[in-house]
Amino acid sequence: MSNKQEDFIVAIDGPSASGKSTVSREAARKLKVNYVDSGAMYRGMTWKAVREGVDVKDAVAVIELMNRTRWEFFIEDLVLKFTIDGDDPTDHLRSEPVRERVADIAVIPEVRVFMVTRLRETAEFGALVMEGRDIGSVVFPDAEFKYYLDADPEERARRRHKELLETEGKGDVEQVLSSLTRRDKIDSTRKTAPLQIPLGAKVINTTGMTIDEVVDFIVDEVNATR
Ligand code: CDP
């Protein structure tokens, strides 16, 4: 399980609904390497706080809670999974209370240090594709492959709205746009590790592209270089 010489890292960053998650998961599957969703860990911590009745704006309380949580990581079908204090949070990660609070948890510097350490440890499982907001800039600045996916806000709101209709059967496109814009603003203006284009990252504007086109672009480039 050591980080072997031939293990490589593909870092994919970008704002919400830029296509990051689907593209990263699919690219990892095609490359036959592990897929790591870093946002899931910030969401996991948020879920834990909500569950324990901790106010996410109370950094001291969040840190205190975080320091007594026990996280376990494992790979299942080439996807990084985790439990928090023995519970699998997967089904709750995209729930409304979590999505409305996660950006506030992610501004807490101590939370970021904790997550960055855990995220780096996942490379022990082997080559990986990791997606997030600060992967190519902070978590793995030396990653062999770095991409920054973007799309127009309206297109991103349309995509997220479609997802919500599929998962929750409801959703208002204007409200989705304002929620995304709010989260983008918190993510890009925070002091610690703001959302930015990492040094050396290739920017892909996915507005007019299909998921497959973006995936193929990345997979072909990785395969050509290795
Ligand atoms: O799916 P979506 O892009 O909307 O969200 P996500 O990737 O699950 O991330 C949720 C939130 O976690 C983001 O809005 C950020 O506030 C935070 N996050 C972060 O700060 N750094 C990361 N590497 C990943 C997520």
mmCIF file of C-alpha atoms and ligand atoms in Angstrom:
data_model
loop_
_atom_site.group_PDB
_atom_site.id
_atom_site.type_symbol
_atom_site.label_atom_id
_atom_site.label_comp_id
_atom_site.label_asym_id
_atom_site.label_seq_id
_atom_site.Cartn_x
_atom_site.Cartn_y
_atom_site.Cartn_z
ATOM 1 C CA MET A 1 0.000 0.000 0.000
ATOM 2 C CA SER A 2 2.970 2.312 -0.245
ATOM 3 C CA ASN A 3 3.048 5.269 -2.615
ATOM 4 C CA LYS A 4 5.000 3.604 -5.435
ATOM 5 C CA GLN A 5 7.102 5.382 -8.017
ATOM 6 C CA GLU A 6 4.585 4.744 -10.778
ATOM 7 C CA ASP A 7 1.671 6.090 -8.729
ATOM 8 C CA PHE A 8 0.460 9.376 -10.125
ATOM 9 C CA ILE A 9 -1.965 12.043 -9.005
ATOM 10 C CA VAL A 10 -4.569 13.814 -11.098
ATOM 11 C CA ALA A 11 -5.840 16.932 -9.315
ATOM 12 C CA ILE A 12 -9.161 18.336 -10.516
ATOM 13 C CA ASP A 13 -10.406 21.611 -9.050
ATOM 14 C CA GLY A 14 -13.268 23.934 -9.831
ATOM 15 C CA PRO A 15 -16.465 25.532 -8.531
ATOM 16 C CA SER A 16 -19.741 23.727 -7.750
ATOM 17 C CA ALA A 17 -21.459 21.970 -10.636
ATOM 18 C CA SER A 18 -18.583 22.588 -13.028
ATOM 19 C CA GLY A 19 -18.792 18.897 -13.885
ATOM 20 C CA LYS A 20 -15.915 18.031 -11.538
ATOM 21 C CA SER A 21 -17.515 15.131 -9.686
ATOM 22 C CA THR A 22 -18.841 13.226 -12.674
ATOM 23 C CA VAL A 23 -15.716 13.881 -14.722
ATOM 24 C CA SER A 24 -13.344 12.897 -11.901
ATOM 25 C CA ARG A 25 -15.212 9.693 -11.065
ATOM 26 C CA GLU A 26 -15.359 8.666 -14.707
ATOM 27 C CA ALA A 27 -11.741 9.596 -15.434
ATOM 28 C CA ALA A 28 -10.592 7.534 -12.426
ATOM 29 C CA ARG A 29 -12.672 4.581 -13.619
ATOM 30 C CA LYS A 30 -11.167 4.747 -17.116
ATOM 31 C CA LEU A 31 -7.636 5.141 -15.757
ATOM 32 C CA LYS A 32 -8.297 2.276 -13.280
ATOM 33 C CA VAL A 33 -7.104 4.312 -10.294
ATOM 34 C CA ASN A 34 -8.753 5.409 -7.047
ATOM 35 C CA TYR A 35 -11.275 8.240 -6.963
ATOM 36 C CA VAL A 36 -11.223 10.646 -4.023
ATOM 37 C CA ASP A 37 -13.967 13.242 -3.501
ATOM 38 C CA SER A 38 -12.435 15.736 -1.071
ATOM 39 C CA GLY A 39 -15.713 17.657 -0.735
ATOM 40 C CA ALA A 40 -17.261 14.517 0.778
ATOM 41 C CA MET A 41 -14.920 14.882 3.740
ATOM 42 C CA TYR A 42 -15.890 18.508 4.379
ATOM 43 C CA ARG A 43 -19.503 17.443 3.964
ATOM 44 C CA GLY A 44 -18.925 14.520 6.355
ATOM 45 C CA MET A 45 -17.651 16.860 9.048
ATOM 46 C CA THR A 46 -20.639 19.141 8.431
ATOM 47 C CA TRP A 47 -23.052 16.220 8.759
ATOM 48 C CA LYS A 48 -21.423 15.255 12.045
ATOM 49 C CA ALA A 49 -21.787 18.806 13.372
ATOM 50 C CA VAL A 50 -25.442 19.012 12.336
ATOM 51 C CA ARG A 51 -26.114 15.638 13.885
ATOM 52 C CA GLU A 52 -24.502 16.637 17.160
ATOM 53 C CA GLY A 53 -26.307 19.996 17.206
ATOM 54 C CA VAL A 54 -23.068 21.979 16.854
ATOM 55 C CA ASP A 55 -23.395 25.437 15.265
ATOM 56 C CA VAL A 56 -21.060 25.443 12.230
ATOM 57 C CA LYS A 57 -20.285 29.115 12.765
ATOM 58 C CA ASP A 58 -18.913 28.309 16.215
ATOM 59 C CA ALA A 59 -15.372 27.381 15.164
ATOM 60 C CA VAL A 60 -14.275 26.426 18.688
ATOM 61 C CA ALA A 61 -17.135 23.963 19.064
ATOM 62 C CA VAL A 62 -16.553 22.524 15.571
ATOM 63 C CA ILE A 63 -12.835 22.009 16.252
ATOM 64 C CA GLU A 64 -13.555 20.437 19.613
ATOM 65 C CA LEU A 65 -16.007 18.036 17.963
ATOM 66 C CA MET A 66 -13.619 17.317 15.071
ATOM 67 C CA ASN A 67 -10.795 16.463 17.449
ATOM 68 C CA ARG A 68 -12.828 13.756 19.083
ATOM 69 C CA THR A 69 -14.103 12.148 15.879
ATOM 70 C CA ARG A 70 -12.594 8.892 14.644
ATOM 71 C CA TRP A 71 -12.310 8.572 10.875
ATOM 72 C CA GLU A 72 -11.617 5.352 9.026
ATOM 73 C CA PHE A 73 -10.745 5.252 5.343
ATOM 74 C CA PHE A 74 -10.959 2.362 2.921
ATOM 75 C CA ILE A 75 -11.185 1.715 -0.800
ATOM 76 C CA GLU A 76 -14.276 0.068 -2.242
ATOM 77 C CA ASP A 77 -14.463 -0.531 -6.006
ATOM 78 C CA LEU A 78 -11.699 2.046 -6.578
ATOM 79 C CA VAL A 79 -13.592 4.714 -4.621
ATOM 80 C CA LEU A 80 -12.339 6.152 -1.329
ATOM 81 C CA LYS A 81 -14.956 5.679 1.395
ATOM 82 C CA PHE A 82 -14.929 6.619 5.040
ATOM 83 C CA THR A 83 -16.769 6.257 8.295
ATOM 84 C CA ILE A 84 -16.965 8.827 11.096
ATOM 85 C CA ASP A 85 -17.168 7.267 14.540
ATOM 86 C CA GLY A 86 -18.212 4.058 12.819
ATOM 87 C CA ASP A 87 -21.105 5.633 10.861
ATOM 88 C CA ASP A 88 -21.257 5.764 7.078
ATOM 89 C CA PRO A 89 -22.376 9.323 6.211
ATOM 90 C CA THR A 90 -22.745 8.697 2.433
ATOM 91 C CA ASP A 91 -26.543 9.016 2.262
ATOM 92 C CA HIS A 92 -26.545 12.363 4.084
ATOM 93 C CA LEU A 93 -23.696 14.167 2.358
ATOM 94 C CA ARG A 94 -25.808 15.951 -0.226
ATOM 95 C CA SER A 95 -28.764 16.723 2.051
ATOM 96 C CA GLU A 96 -29.992 20.288 2.389
ATOM 97 C CA PRO A 97 -28.703 20.979 5.936
ATOM 98 C CA VAL A 98 -25.252 19.817 4.851
ATOM 99 C CA ARG A 99 -25.070 21.684 1.562
ATOM 100 C CA GLU A 100 -26.186 24.953 3.169
ATOM 101 C CA ARG A 101 -23.529 24.744 5.907
ATOM 102 C CA VAL A 102 -20.514 23.042 4.345
ATOM 103 C CA ALA A 103 -18.857 26.202 3.035
ATOM 104 C CA ASP A 104 -18.909 27.660 6.574
ATOM 105 C CA ILE A 105 -17.161 24.590 7.992
ATOM 106 C CA ALA A 106 -14.603 24.715 5.165
ATOM 107 C CA VAL A 107 -13.460 28.239 6.094
ATOM 108 C CA ILE A 108 -12.165 27.085 9.485
ATOM 109 C CA PRO A 109 -8.350 26.838 9.106
ATOM 110 C CA GLU A 110 -8.033 23.978 11.640
ATOM 111 C CA VAL A 111 -10.641 21.984 9.734
ATOM 112 C CA ARG A 112 -8.650 22.511 6.534
ATOM 113 C CA VAL A 113 -5.388 21.370 8.134
ATOM 114 C CA PHE A 114 -7.111 18.237 9.406
ATOM 115 C CA MET A 115 -8.675 17.440 6.010
ATOM 116 C CA VAL A 116 -5.528 18.210 3.997
ATOM 117 C CA THR A 117 -3.572 15.761 6.176
ATOM 118 C CA ARG A 118 -6.209 13.038 5.720
ATOM 119 C CA LEU A 119 -6.401 13.721 1.969
ATOM 120 C CA ARG A 120 -2.640 13.411 1.525
ATOM 121 C CA GLU A 121 -2.736 10.081 3.358
ATOM 122 C CA THR A 122 -5.125 8.689 0.750
ATOM 123 C CA ALA A 123 -2.231 8.582 -1.740
ATOM 124 C CA GLU A 124 -0.973 5.600 0.292
ATOM 125 C CA PHE A 125 -3.675 3.550 -1.408
ATOM 126 C CA GLY A 126 -2.062 4.174 -4.808
ATOM 127 C CA ALA A 127 -2.562 6.352 -7.898
ATOM 128 C CA LEU A 128 -5.647 8.534 -7.744
ATOM 129 C CA VAL A 129 -7.865 11.195 -9.197
ATOM 130 C CA MET A 130 -8.852 13.709 -6.515
ATOM 131 C CA GLU A 131 -11.365 16.496 -6.953
ATOM 132 C CA GLY A 132 -11.934 19.605 -4.869
ATOM 133 C CA ARG A 133 -11.222 23.282 -4.486
ATOM 134 C CA ASP A 134 -7.566 23.298 -3.417
ATOM 135 C CA ILE A 135 -6.170 19.985 -4.605
ATOM 136 C CA GLY A 136 -3.673 21.301 -7.173
ATOM 137 C CA SER A 137 -2.866 24.363 -5.063
ATOM 138 C CA VAL A 138 -2.554 23.024 -1.497
ATOM 139 C CA VAL A 139 -3.156 19.293 -1.093
ATOM 140 C CA PHE A 140 -0.941 18.091 -3.952
ATOM 141 C CA PRO A 141 0.852 21.125 -5.455
ATOM 142 C CA ASP A 142 3.310 18.726 -7.131
ATOM 143 C CA ALA A 143 0.607 16.586 -8.753
ATOM 144 C CA GLU A 144 1.668 15.306 -12.140
ATOM 145 C CA PHE A 145 -1.656 16.340 -13.730
ATOM 146 C CA LYS A 146 -3.708 19.368 -12.770
ATOM 147 C CA TYR A 147 -6.984 20.601 -14.209
ATOM 148 C CA TYR A 148 -9.369 23.407 -13.369
ATOM 149 C CA LEU A 149 -12.907 22.868 -14.635
ATOM 150 C CA ASP A 150 -15.230 25.799 -14.995
ATOM 151 C CA ALA A 151 -18.574 26.618 -16.606
ATOM 152 C CA ASP A 152 -20.826 29.675 -16.767
ATOM 153 C CA PRO A 153 -22.855 30.183 -13.546
ATOM 154 C CA GLU A 154 -26.193 29.787 -15.366
ATOM 155 C CA GLU A 155 -25.036 26.520 -16.914
ATOM 156 C CA ARG A 156 -23.843 25.295 -13.518
ATOM 157 C CA ALA A 157 -27.191 26.221 -11.930
ATOM 158 C CA ARG A 158 -29.016 24.344 -14.700
ATOM 159 C CA ARG A 159 -26.890 21.239 -14.097
ATOM 160 C CA ARG A 160 -27.341 21.326 -10.325
ATOM 161 C CA HIS A 161 -31.076 21.939 -10.738
ATOM 162 C CA LYS A 162 -31.345 18.882 -12.973
ATOM 163 C CA GLU A 163 -29.502 16.816 -10.349
ATOM 164 C CA LEU A 164 -31.847 18.045 -7.623
ATOM 165 C CA LEU A 165 -34.898 17.152 -9.701
ATOM 166 C CA GLU A 166 -33.491 13.656 -10.119
ATOM 167 C CA THR A 167 -32.550 13.141 -6.456
ATOM 168 C CA GLU A 168 -35.196 15.141 -4.597
ATOM 169 C CA GLY A 169 -37.938 15.573 -7.203
ATOM 170 C CA LYS A 170 -37.971 19.344 -6.699
ATOM 171 C CA GLY A 171 -35.828 22.441 -7.012
ATOM 172 C CA ASP A 172 -36.039 26.013 -8.182
ATOM 173 C CA VAL A 173 -33.445 27.106 -10.720
ATOM 174 C CA GLU A 174 -33.230 30.699 -9.403
ATOM 175 C CA GLN A 175 -32.762 29.453 -5.871
ATOM 176 C CA VAL A 176 -30.091 26.992 -7.001
ATOM 177 C CA LEU A 177 -28.260 29.814 -8.783
ATOM 178 C CA SER A 178 -28.312 31.995 -5.686
ATOM 179 C CA SER A 179 -27.170 29.127 -3.429
ATOM 180 C CA LEU A 180 -24.302 28.278 -5.827
ATOM 181 C CA THR A 181 -23.284 31.926 -6.118
ATOM 182 C CA ARG A 182 -23.289 32.286 -2.343
ATOM 183 C CA ARG A 183 -21.090 29.197 -1.893
ATOM 184 C CA ASP A 184 -18.738 30.289 -4.725
ATOM 185 C CA LYS A 185 -18.320 33.625 -2.980
ATOM 186 C CA ILE A 186 -17.472 32.089 0.405
ATOM 187 C CA ASP A 187 -15.122 29.572 -1.284
ATOM 188 C CA SER A 188 -13.263 32.152 -3.384
ATOM 189 C CA THR A 189 -12.888 34.845 -0.773
ATOM 190 C CA ARG A 190 -11.919 32.810 2.292
ATOM 191 C CA LYS A 191 -8.470 33.461 3.722
ATOM 192 C CA THR A 192 -7.256 29.866 3.876
ATOM 193 C CA ALA A 193 -6.925 28.002 0.579
ATOM 194 C CA PRO A 194 -9.492 29.920 -1.475
ATOM 195 C CA LEU A 195 -10.842 28.437 -4.672
ATOM 196 C CA GLN A 196 -8.363 29.466 -7.364
ATOM 197 C CA ILE A 197 -6.739 28.178 -10.516
ATOM 198 C CA PRO A 198 -3.718 26.220 -9.239
ATOM 199 C CA LEU A 199 -0.328 27.076 -10.638
ATOM 200 C CA GLY A 200 0.267 24.939 -13.717
ATOM 201 C CA ALA A 201 -3.336 23.756 -13.989
ATOM 202 C CA LYS A 202 -4.997 23.427 -17.358
ATOM 203 C CA VAL A 203 -8.306 25.314 -17.452
ATOM 204 C CA ILE A 204 -11.196 23.560 -19.195
ATOM 205 C CA ASN A 205 -14.402 25.539 -19.731
ATOM 206 C CA THR A 206 -17.015 22.786 -19.853
ATOM 207 C CA THR A 207 -20.006 24.990 -20.765
ATOM 208 C CA GLY A 208 -20.426 23.634 -24.273
ATOM 209 C CA MET A 209 -18.811 20.243 -23.681
ATOM 210 C CA THR A 210 -20.304 16.862 -22.838
ATOM 211 C CA ILE A 211 -19.028 14.918 -19.832
ATOM 212 C CA ASP A 212 -17.462 12.339 -22.160
ATOM 213 C CA GLU A 213 -15.542 15.007 -24.052
ATOM 214 C CA VAL A 214 -14.038 16.349 -20.849
ATOM 215 C CA VAL A 215 -13.248 12.859 -19.506
ATOM 216 C CA ASP A 216 -11.606 11.800 -22.763
ATOM 217 C CA PHE A 217 -9.518 14.955 -22.886
ATOM 218 C CA ILE A 218 -8.090 14.223 -19.426
ATOM 219 C CA VAL A 219 -7.711 10.460 -19.831
ATOM 220 C CA ASP A 220 -6.007 10.811 -23.227
ATOM 221 C CA GLU A 221 -3.593 13.358 -21.866
ATOM 222 C CA VAL A 222 -2.697 11.230 -18.829
ATOM 223 C CA ASN A 223 -2.260 8.108 -20.956
ATOM 224 C CA ALA A 224 -0.156 9.962 -23.502
ATOM 225 C CA THR A 225 2.243 11.228 -20.879
ATOM 226 C CA ARG A 226 2.669 8.004 -18.967
HETATM 227 O O1 CDP B 1 -20.403 19.126 -5.449
HETATM 228 P P1 CDP B 1 -19.957 20.513 -5.127
HETATM 229 O O2 CDP B 1 -18.851 20.977 -6.016
HETATM 230 O O3 CDP B 1 -21.081 21.493 -5.025
HETATM 231 O O4 CDP B 1 -19.393 20.495 -3.669
HETATM 232 P P2 CDP B 1 -18.238 19.622 -3.043
HETATM 233 O O5 CDP B 1 -17.104 19.406 -3.976
HETATM 234 O O6 CDP B 1 -18.845 18.432 -2.405
HETATM 235 O O7 CDP B 1 -17.720 20.619 -1.903
HETATM 236 C C1 CDP B 1 -18.607 21.127 -0.941
HETATM 237 C C2 CDP B 1 -17.957 22.287 -0.215
HETATM 238 O O8 CDP B 1 -16.818 21.812 0.526
HETATM 239 C C3 CDP B 1 -17.406 23.414 -1.087
HETATM 240 O O9 CDP B 1 -18.387 24.390 -1.398
HETATM 241 C C4 CDP B 1 -16.285 23.972 -0.224
HETATM 242 O O10 CDP B 1 -16.795 24.885 0.699
HETATM 243 C C5 CDP B 1 -15.785 22.759 0.529
HETATM 244 N N1 CDP B 1 -14.561 22.171 -0.054
HETATM 245 C C6 CDP B 1 -13.351 22.786 0.190
HETATM 246 O O11 CDP B 1 -13.316 23.833 0.825
HETATM 247 N N2 CDP B 1 -12.181 22.241 -0.263
HETATM 248 C C7 CDP B 1 -12.205 21.102 -0.961
HETATM 249 N N3 CDP B 1 -11.054 20.575 -1.373
HETATM 250 C C8 CDP B 1 -13.424 20.463 -1.243
HETATM 251 C C9 CDP B 1 -14.597 21.027 -0.784
#
